[in-house]
């Protein structure tokens, strides 16, 4: 297997790497809009600026990191192809980036991933393999494909080049609204939150992460000062069901103010409010940011906050708030 660590520019993470990533991926990504809704402002008691990565190519922020990673490959690495494991959004992002750049992509995805995400992966021409849910199955599949030979594993979140690509969303947000009092990002494996934290730290803007109560391994990791295993995959926030990585953990530990937890019902309510008021779809993993601000109204009251809506790949025929 070709070593991921040998890709140029992967030695460490800092703001300059994120700035370079921004320039490199600019021709390929969508510069997503930042929306505000006075009704949601009043409900939250704060000024909310929503960075709508649901309108990013492939419907999620993941296209930024995937595109950045593939643009770093040598001609030999591109010719050999790449693989990944993903709950859906990273797989689709890598598939589309591979399609654009002429790189063969294989994706392993949990069989219970939302159909819309599996369809997205297939639509962009990736070779898809379904596996059991949970981190053990992911790690076993990675080991099997690594043993086959020359293809490069592109991780969903735990690498400086992925983190740098994801950090460009926060970079765009603070360029549009520089006078923010805080940034709020979902937390799964930590790629988006790590990139957001690096950008926020560079500008003196505090950053919060948000997890579901049913997938709170990130909060537990910070409390224990050691990476904790992922919890059983039962939360509706399918994109947040992974544990922190060796690269993401120290960044989040050092640069994130706190990890806020939200319930499944709070996520459903936030999804509904985003649908009603912003007129866009937010998948559960994205809606956690609004859920957290509404839950902690007294804490954030009067502030101007940047919220990263990480994605919008959700089955429109089975929206969670319609299932009760």
Tab-separated table of C-alpha atoms in Angstrom:
chain	number	residue	atom	x	y	z
A	1	UNK	CA	0.000	0.000	0.000
A	2	UNK	CA	1.180	3.528	-0.830
A	3	UNK	CA	1.620	5.527	2.366
A	4	UNK	CA	-0.837	8.353	2.923
A	5	UNK	CA	1.798	10.107	5.008
A	6	UNK	CA	3.978	10.552	1.920
A	7	UNK	CA	1.526	12.914	0.239
A	8	UNK	CA	3.087	16.349	-0.086
A	9	UNK	CA	1.969	18.894	2.488
A	10	UNK	CA	0.709	16.354	5.015
A	11	UNK	CA	3.337	17.028	7.669
A	12	UNK	CA	1.274	19.206	10.010
A	13	UNK	CA	-1.834	21.325	10.257
A	14	UNK	CA	-1.896	25.082	10.590
A	15	UNK	CA	-3.815	28.027	9.151
A	16	UNK	CA	-1.499	28.331	6.156
A	17	UNK	CA	-2.412	24.788	5.112
A	18	UNK	CA	-6.107	25.744	5.228
A	19	UNK	CA	-5.421	28.898	3.205
A	20	UNK	CA	-3.543	26.850	0.612
A	21	UNK	CA	-6.394	24.354	0.527
A	22	UNK	CA	-8.864	27.160	-0.135
A	23	UNK	CA	-6.953	28.269	-3.237
A	24	UNK	CA	-6.425	24.719	-4.479
A	25	UNK	CA	-10.045	23.563	-4.273
A	26	UNK	CA	-11.671	26.843	-5.321
A	27	UNK	CA	-12.159	25.819	-8.998
A	28	UNK	CA	-13.973	22.638	-7.962
A	29	UNK	CA	-16.210	23.438	-4.982
A	30	UNK	CA	-19.334	25.534	-4.528
A	31	UNK	CA	-18.910	28.615	-2.364
A	32	UNK	CA	-22.024	27.958	-0.340
A	33	UNK	CA	-24.308	30.755	0.877
A	34	UNK	CA	-24.633	32.063	4.420
A	35	UNK	CA	-28.275	32.483	5.412
A	36	UNK	CA	-29.975	34.321	8.264
A	37	UNK	CA	-33.571	34.142	9.454
A	38	UNK	CA	-34.988	36.802	11.828
A	39	UNK	CA	-37.568	34.311	13.130
A	40	UNK	CA	-34.859	31.867	14.208
A	41	UNK	CA	-32.845	34.773	15.629
A	42	UNK	CA	-35.746	35.678	17.891
A	43	UNK	CA	-36.284	32.078	18.933
A	44	UNK	CA	-32.595	31.673	19.796
A	45	UNK	CA	-32.140	35.127	21.301
A	46	UNK	CA	-29.021	35.462	19.155
A	47	UNK	CA	-27.977	36.413	15.635
A	48	UNK	CA	-27.480	33.190	13.656
A	49	UNK	CA	-25.515	32.880	10.427
A	50	UNK	CA	-25.975	29.483	8.777
A	51	UNK	CA	-23.190	28.263	6.462
A	52	UNK	CA	-25.219	26.038	4.143
A	53	UNK	CA	-22.962	23.126	3.240
A	54	UNK	CA	-26.118	21.204	2.372
A	55	UNK	CA	-25.782	23.148	-0.900
A	56	UNK	CA	-22.183	21.998	-1.420
A	57	UNK	CA	-21.453	19.560	-4.252
A	58	UNK	CA	-22.689	16.075	-3.251
A	59	UNK	CA	-24.793	17.783	-0.558
A	60	UNK	CA	-22.238	18.045	2.248
A	61	UNK	CA	-19.022	19.717	3.409
A	62	UNK	CA	-17.131	16.459	2.789
A	63	UNK	CA	-16.485	17.391	-0.834
A	64	UNK	CA	-13.990	20.014	0.358
A	65	UNK	CA	-11.687	17.563	2.123
A	66	UNK	CA	-12.074	14.799	-0.459
A	67	UNK	CA	-11.232	17.148	-3.312
A	68	UNK	CA	-8.237	18.554	-1.429
A	69	UNK	CA	-6.900	15.065	-0.743
A	70	UNK	CA	-7.149	13.834	-4.331
A	71	UNK	CA	-5.565	16.991	-5.696
A	72	UNK	CA	-2.440	16.116	-3.667
A	73	UNK	CA	-1.958	12.673	-5.235
A	74	UNK	CA	0.990	11.839	-7.456
A	75	UNK	CA	0.270	10.553	-10.979
A	76	UNK	CA	1.114	7.037	-9.772
A	77	UNK	CA	-1.310	7.291	-6.854
A	78	UNK	CA	-4.083	8.593	-9.131
A	79	UNK	CA	-3.533	5.708	-11.529
A	80	UNK	CA	-3.740	3.127	-8.724
A	81	UNK	CA	-7.003	4.518	-7.327
A	82	UNK	CA	-8.205	5.057	-3.761
A	83	UNK	CA	-10.641	3.593	-1.261
A	84	UNK	CA	-12.463	4.658	1.868
A	85	UNK	CA	-15.087	3.672	4.420
A	86	UNK	CA	-17.921	6.098	5.016
A	87	UNK	CA	-21.394	6.501	6.462
A	88	UNK	CA	-22.233	8.108	3.127
A	89	UNK	CA	-21.228	11.725	2.684
A	90	UNK	CA	-17.455	11.221	2.503
A	91	UNK	CA	-17.940	8.295	0.131
A	92	UNK	CA	-20.068	10.353	-2.247
A	93	UNK	CA	-17.659	13.282	-2.013
A	94	UNK	CA	-14.662	11.081	-2.812
A	95	UNK	CA	-16.575	9.418	-5.651
A	96	UNK	CA	-17.399	12.771	-7.258
A	97	UNK	CA	-13.887	14.144	-6.751
A	98	UNK	CA	-12.521	10.945	-8.287
A	99	UNK	CA	-14.891	11.290	-11.226
A	100	UNK	CA	-13.693	14.855	-11.837
A	101	UNK	CA	-10.000	14.007	-11.494
A	102	UNK	CA	-9.951	10.606	-13.159
A	103	UNK	CA	-9.298	8.550	-10.017
A	104	UNK	CA	-10.960	5.172	-9.437
A	105	UNK	CA	-12.773	5.082	-6.070
A	106	UNK	CA	-13.988	2.189	-3.908
A	107	UNK	CA	-16.293	2.876	-0.946
A	108	UNK	CA	-17.403	0.630	1.913
A	109	UNK	CA	-20.650	1.872	3.463
A	110	UNK	CA	-22.788	0.497	6.339
A	111	UNK	CA	-25.786	-1.387	4.982
A	112	UNK	CA	-28.105	0.716	7.161
A	113	UNK	CA	-26.856	4.045	5.800
A	114	UNK	CA	-29.650	6.223	4.361
A	115	UNK	CA	-30.537	5.122	0.839
A	116	UNK	CA	-30.113	8.670	-0.426
A	117	UNK	CA	-26.449	8.538	0.610
A	118	UNK	CA	-25.842	5.150	-0.998
A	119	UNK	CA	-27.528	6.355	-4.171
A	120	UNK	CA	-25.265	9.398	-4.128
A	121	UNK	CA	-22.151	7.198	-3.979
A	122	UNK	CA	-23.377	5.034	-6.851
A	123	UNK	CA	-24.405	8.066	-8.906
A	124	UNK	CA	-20.816	9.298	-9.038
A	125	UNK	CA	-19.469	5.986	-10.239
A	126	UNK	CA	-17.752	4.547	-7.173
A	127	UNK	CA	-17.504	0.810	-6.601
A	128	UNK	CA	-19.596	0.312	-3.445
A	129	UNK	CA	-19.416	-2.487	-0.868
A	130	UNK	CA	-21.938	-2.699	1.980
A	131	UNK	CA	-20.655	-3.665	5.433
A	132	UNK	CA	-22.023	-4.007	8.959
A	133	UNK	CA	-22.520	-0.806	10.994
A	134	UNK	CA	-19.950	0.200	13.607
A	135	UNK	CA	-16.246	0.952	13.845
A	136	UNK	CA	-15.142	-2.699	14.075
A	137	UNK	CA	-16.564	-3.489	10.632
A	138	UNK	CA	-15.009	-0.327	9.185
A	139	UNK	CA	-11.564	-1.179	10.519
A	140	UNK	CA	-11.823	-4.765	9.274
A	141	UNK	CA	-12.729	-3.605	5.766
A	142	UNK	CA	-9.846	-1.135	5.708
A	143	UNK	CA	-7.457	-3.936	6.693
A	144	UNK	CA	-8.801	-6.196	3.922
A	145	UNK	CA	-8.383	-3.580	1.210
A	146	UNK	CA	-4.987	-2.465	2.510
A	147	UNK	CA	-3.790	-6.062	2.241
A	148	UNK	CA	-4.755	-6.177	-1.441
A	149	UNK	CA	-1.976	-3.858	-2.565
A	150	UNK	CA	-1.402	-0.449	-4.055
A	151	UNK	CA	-4.614	1.552	-3.552
A	152	UNK	CA	-4.446	4.455	-1.132
A	153	UNK	CA	-6.838	4.757	1.817
A	154	UNK	CA	-8.385	8.232	2.068
A	155	UNK	CA	-9.756	8.584	5.630
A	156	UNK	CA	-13.047	10.392	6.190
A	157	UNK	CA	-11.604	12.820	8.736
A	158	UNK	CA	-8.367	11.883	10.482
A	159	UNK	CA	-5.663	13.514	8.394
A	160	UNK	CA	-4.293	17.080	8.109
A	161	UNK	CA	-5.181	17.340	4.411
A	162	UNK	CA	-8.790	16.322	5.070
A	163	UNK	CA	-9.026	18.666	8.075
A	164	UNK	CA	-7.567	21.534	6.047
A	165	UNK	CA	-10.101	21.042	3.276
A	166	UNK	CA	-12.990	20.981	5.749
A	167	UNK	CA	-11.649	24.099	7.468
A	168	UNK	CA	-12.293	26.123	4.329
A	169	UNK	CA	-16.031	26.182	5.160
A	170	UNK	CA	-15.349	28.142	8.365
A	171	UNK	CA	-12.857	30.302	6.497
A	172	UNK	CA	-15.519	31.325	3.983
A	173	UNK	CA	-17.973	31.944	6.810
A	174	UNK	CA	-15.759	34.339	8.759
A	175	UNK	CA	-14.791	36.165	5.568
A	176	UNK	CA	-18.493	36.804	4.958
A	177	UNK	CA	-19.173	37.708	8.618
A	178	UNK	CA	-15.932	38.590	10.437
A	179	UNK	CA	-17.565	39.984	13.591
A	180	UNK	CA	-18.719	36.642	14.967
A	181	UNK	CA	-18.782	35.878	18.692
A	182	UNK	CA	-18.529	32.132	18.109
A	183	UNK	CA	-18.505	29.234	15.657
A	184	UNK	CA	-20.525	26.045	16.146
A	185	UNK	CA	-19.902	22.799	14.266
A	186	UNK	CA	-21.160	19.215	14.463
A	187	UNK	CA	-18.757	16.616	15.865
A	188	UNK	CA	-18.385	13.091	14.535
A	189	UNK	CA	-14.826	12.046	13.780
A	190	UNK	CA	-13.779	15.669	14.146
A	191	UNK	CA	-12.552	16.691	10.693
A	192	UNK	CA	-14.969	19.593	10.299
A	193	UNK	CA	-14.737	20.675	13.934
A	194	UNK	CA	-10.916	20.520	13.870
A	195	UNK	CA	-10.715	22.669	10.765
A	196	UNK	CA	-13.264	25.077	12.214
A	197	UNK	CA	-11.310	25.239	15.474
A	198	UNK	CA	-8.074	26.075	13.678
A	199	UNK	CA	-9.777	28.903	11.797
A	200	UNK	CA	-11.543	30.180	14.915
A	201	UNK	CA	-8.372	30.029	16.994
A	202	UNK	CA	-6.460	32.035	14.399
A	203	UNK	CA	-9.024	34.846	14.678
A	204	UNK	CA	-9.682	34.692	18.420
A	205	UNK	CA	-13.207	33.323	17.872
A	206	UNK	CA	-14.353	30.635	20.335
A	207	UNK	CA	-15.599	27.362	18.854
A	208	UNK	CA	-18.107	24.811	20.163
A	209	UNK	CA	-18.772	21.285	18.932
A	210	UNK	CA	-22.102	19.474	19.120
A	211	UNK	CA	-22.832	15.758	19.479
A	212	UNK	CA	-25.992	13.700	20.013
A	213	UNK	CA	-26.394	12.351	23.536
A	214	UNK	CA	-26.495	8.859	21.993
A	215	UNK	CA	-23.094	9.362	20.325
A	216	UNK	CA	-21.216	11.405	22.913
A	217	UNK	CA	-17.809	9.731	22.652
A	218	UNK	CA	-16.166	13.068	21.775
A	219	UNK	CA	-17.339	14.683	25.002
A	220	UNK	CA	-16.214	11.574	26.891
A	221	UNK	CA	-12.813	11.731	25.181
A	222	UNK	CA	-12.229	15.319	26.244
A	223	UNK	CA	-13.301	14.503	29.805
A	224	UNK	CA	-10.974	11.484	29.962
A	225	UNK	CA	-8.171	13.195	27.997
A	226	UNK	CA	-7.990	10.072	25.837
A	227	UNK	CA	-9.865	8.922	22.751
A	228	UNK	CA	-12.923	6.892	23.726
A	229	UNK	CA	-14.578	4.296	21.457
A	230	UNK	CA	-17.651	5.157	19.442
A	231	UNK	CA	-20.971	4.400	21.101
A	232	UNK	CA	-23.425	1.888	19.554
A	233	UNK	CA	-24.756	3.286	16.241
A	234	UNK	CA	-28.318	4.062	17.317
A	235	UNK	CA	-28.584	7.850	16.941
A	236	UNK	CA	-30.389	9.198	13.873
A	237	UNK	CA	-27.301	11.388	13.318
A	238	UNK	CA	-25.643	8.782	11.115
A	239	UNK	CA	-22.819	11.096	10.073
A	240	UNK	CA	-21.659	11.548	13.689
A	241	UNK	CA	-21.268	7.907	14.728
A	242	UNK	CA	-17.469	7.673	14.641
A	243	UNK	CA	-14.856	8.235	17.338
A	244	UNK	CA	-12.180	10.919	17.281
A	245	UNK	CA	-8.859	10.306	15.534
A	246	UNK	CA	-5.213	10.831	16.393
A	247	UNK	CA	-5.094	14.103	14.459
A	248	UNK	CA	-8.518	15.482	15.379
A	249	UNK	CA	-8.457	14.721	19.114
A	250	UNK	CA	-5.610	17.059	20.168
A	251	UNK	CA	-6.932	19.942	18.073
A	252	UNK	CA	-10.397	19.631	19.594
A	253	UNK	CA	-8.961	19.171	23.086
A	254	UNK	CA	-6.806	22.287	22.789
A	255	UNK	CA	-8.922	24.672	20.723
A	256	UNK	CA	-12.623	23.871	21.268
A	257	UNK	CA	-14.397	25.656	24.116
A	258	UNK	CA	-16.819	22.813	24.896
A	259	UNK	CA	-18.771	19.917	23.401
A	260	UNK	CA	-22.532	20.410	23.729
A	261	UNK	CA	-24.950	17.472	23.746
A	262	UNK	CA	-28.443	17.341	22.254
A	263	UNK	CA	-31.259	14.788	22.352
A	264	UNK	CA	-32.840	13.058	19.364
A	265	UNK	CA	-36.062	15.035	19.892
A	266	UNK	CA	-34.118	18.302	19.956
A	267	UNK	CA	-32.487	17.346	16.660
A	268	UNK	CA	-35.861	16.547	15.088
A	269	UNK	CA	-37.222	19.905	16.167
A	270	UNK	CA	-34.199	21.752	14.782
A	271	UNK	CA	-34.471	19.933	11.439
A	272	UNK	CA	-38.099	20.987	11.211
A	273	UNK	CA	-37.341	24.617	12.036
A	274	UNK	CA	-34.571	24.762	9.412
A	275	UNK	CA	-36.972	23.308	6.855
A	276	UNK	CA	-39.715	25.747	7.816
A	277	UNK	CA	-37.674	28.930	8.092
A	278	UNK	CA	-34.547	28.605	5.951
A	279	UNK	CA	-36.370	26.577	3.289
A	280	UNK	CA	-33.497	24.089	2.976
A	281	UNK	CA	-32.972	20.509	4.101
A	282	UNK	CA	-30.568	19.710	6.913
A	283	UNK	CA	-29.788	16.115	7.762
A	284	UNK	CA	-29.846	15.207	11.462
A	285	UNK	CA	-26.051	15.422	11.724
A	286	UNK	CA	-26.249	19.049	10.553
A	287	UNK	CA	-29.281	20.142	12.553
A	288	UNK	CA	-27.474	19.479	15.844
A	289	UNK	CA	-25.938	22.979	15.691
A	290	UNK	CA	-29.290	24.760	15.818
A	291	UNK	CA	-30.528	22.265	18.419
A	292	UNK	CA	-27.597	23.212	20.662
A	293	UNK	CA	-28.156	26.963	20.370
A	294	UNK	CA	-31.869	26.601	21.144
A	295	UNK	CA	-31.122	24.314	24.090
A	296	UNK	CA	-28.520	26.708	25.519
A	297	UNK	CA	-30.334	29.962	24.768
A	298	UNK	CA	-29.285	31.621	28.009
A	299	UNK	CA	-25.614	30.839	27.335
A	300	UNK	CA	-25.566	32.228	23.783
A	301	UNK	CA	-28.106	35.028	24.195
A	302	UNK	CA	-27.193	38.265	22.426
A	303	UNK	CA	-24.265	36.777	20.500
A	304	UNK	CA	-23.579	36.644	16.767
A	305	UNK	CA	-22.909	33.004	15.912
A	306	UNK	CA	-21.717	31.139	12.820
A	307	UNK	CA	-23.406	27.731	12.513
A	308	UNK	CA	-22.100	25.207	9.995
A	309	UNK	CA	-24.946	23.170	8.496
A	310	UNK	CA	-22.766	20.274	7.439
A	311	UNK	CA	-25.077	18.500	4.977
A	312	UNK	CA	-28.541	17.913	3.635
A	313	UNK	CA	-28.620	14.325	2.391
A	314	UNK	CA	-31.831	13.040	3.888
A	315	UNK	CA	-34.676	10.881	2.601
A	316	UNK	CA	-37.398	13.430	1.852
A	317	UNK	CA	-40.115	10.768	1.947
A	318	UNK	CA	-39.292	9.902	5.595
A	319	UNK	CA	-38.430	13.081	7.440
A	320	UNK	CA	-37.884	12.381	11.166
A	321	UNK	CA	-40.398	14.872	12.524
A	322	UNK	CA	-43.133	13.227	10.411
A	323	UNK	CA	-42.554	9.756	11.866
A	324	UNK	CA	-43.947	10.306	15.381
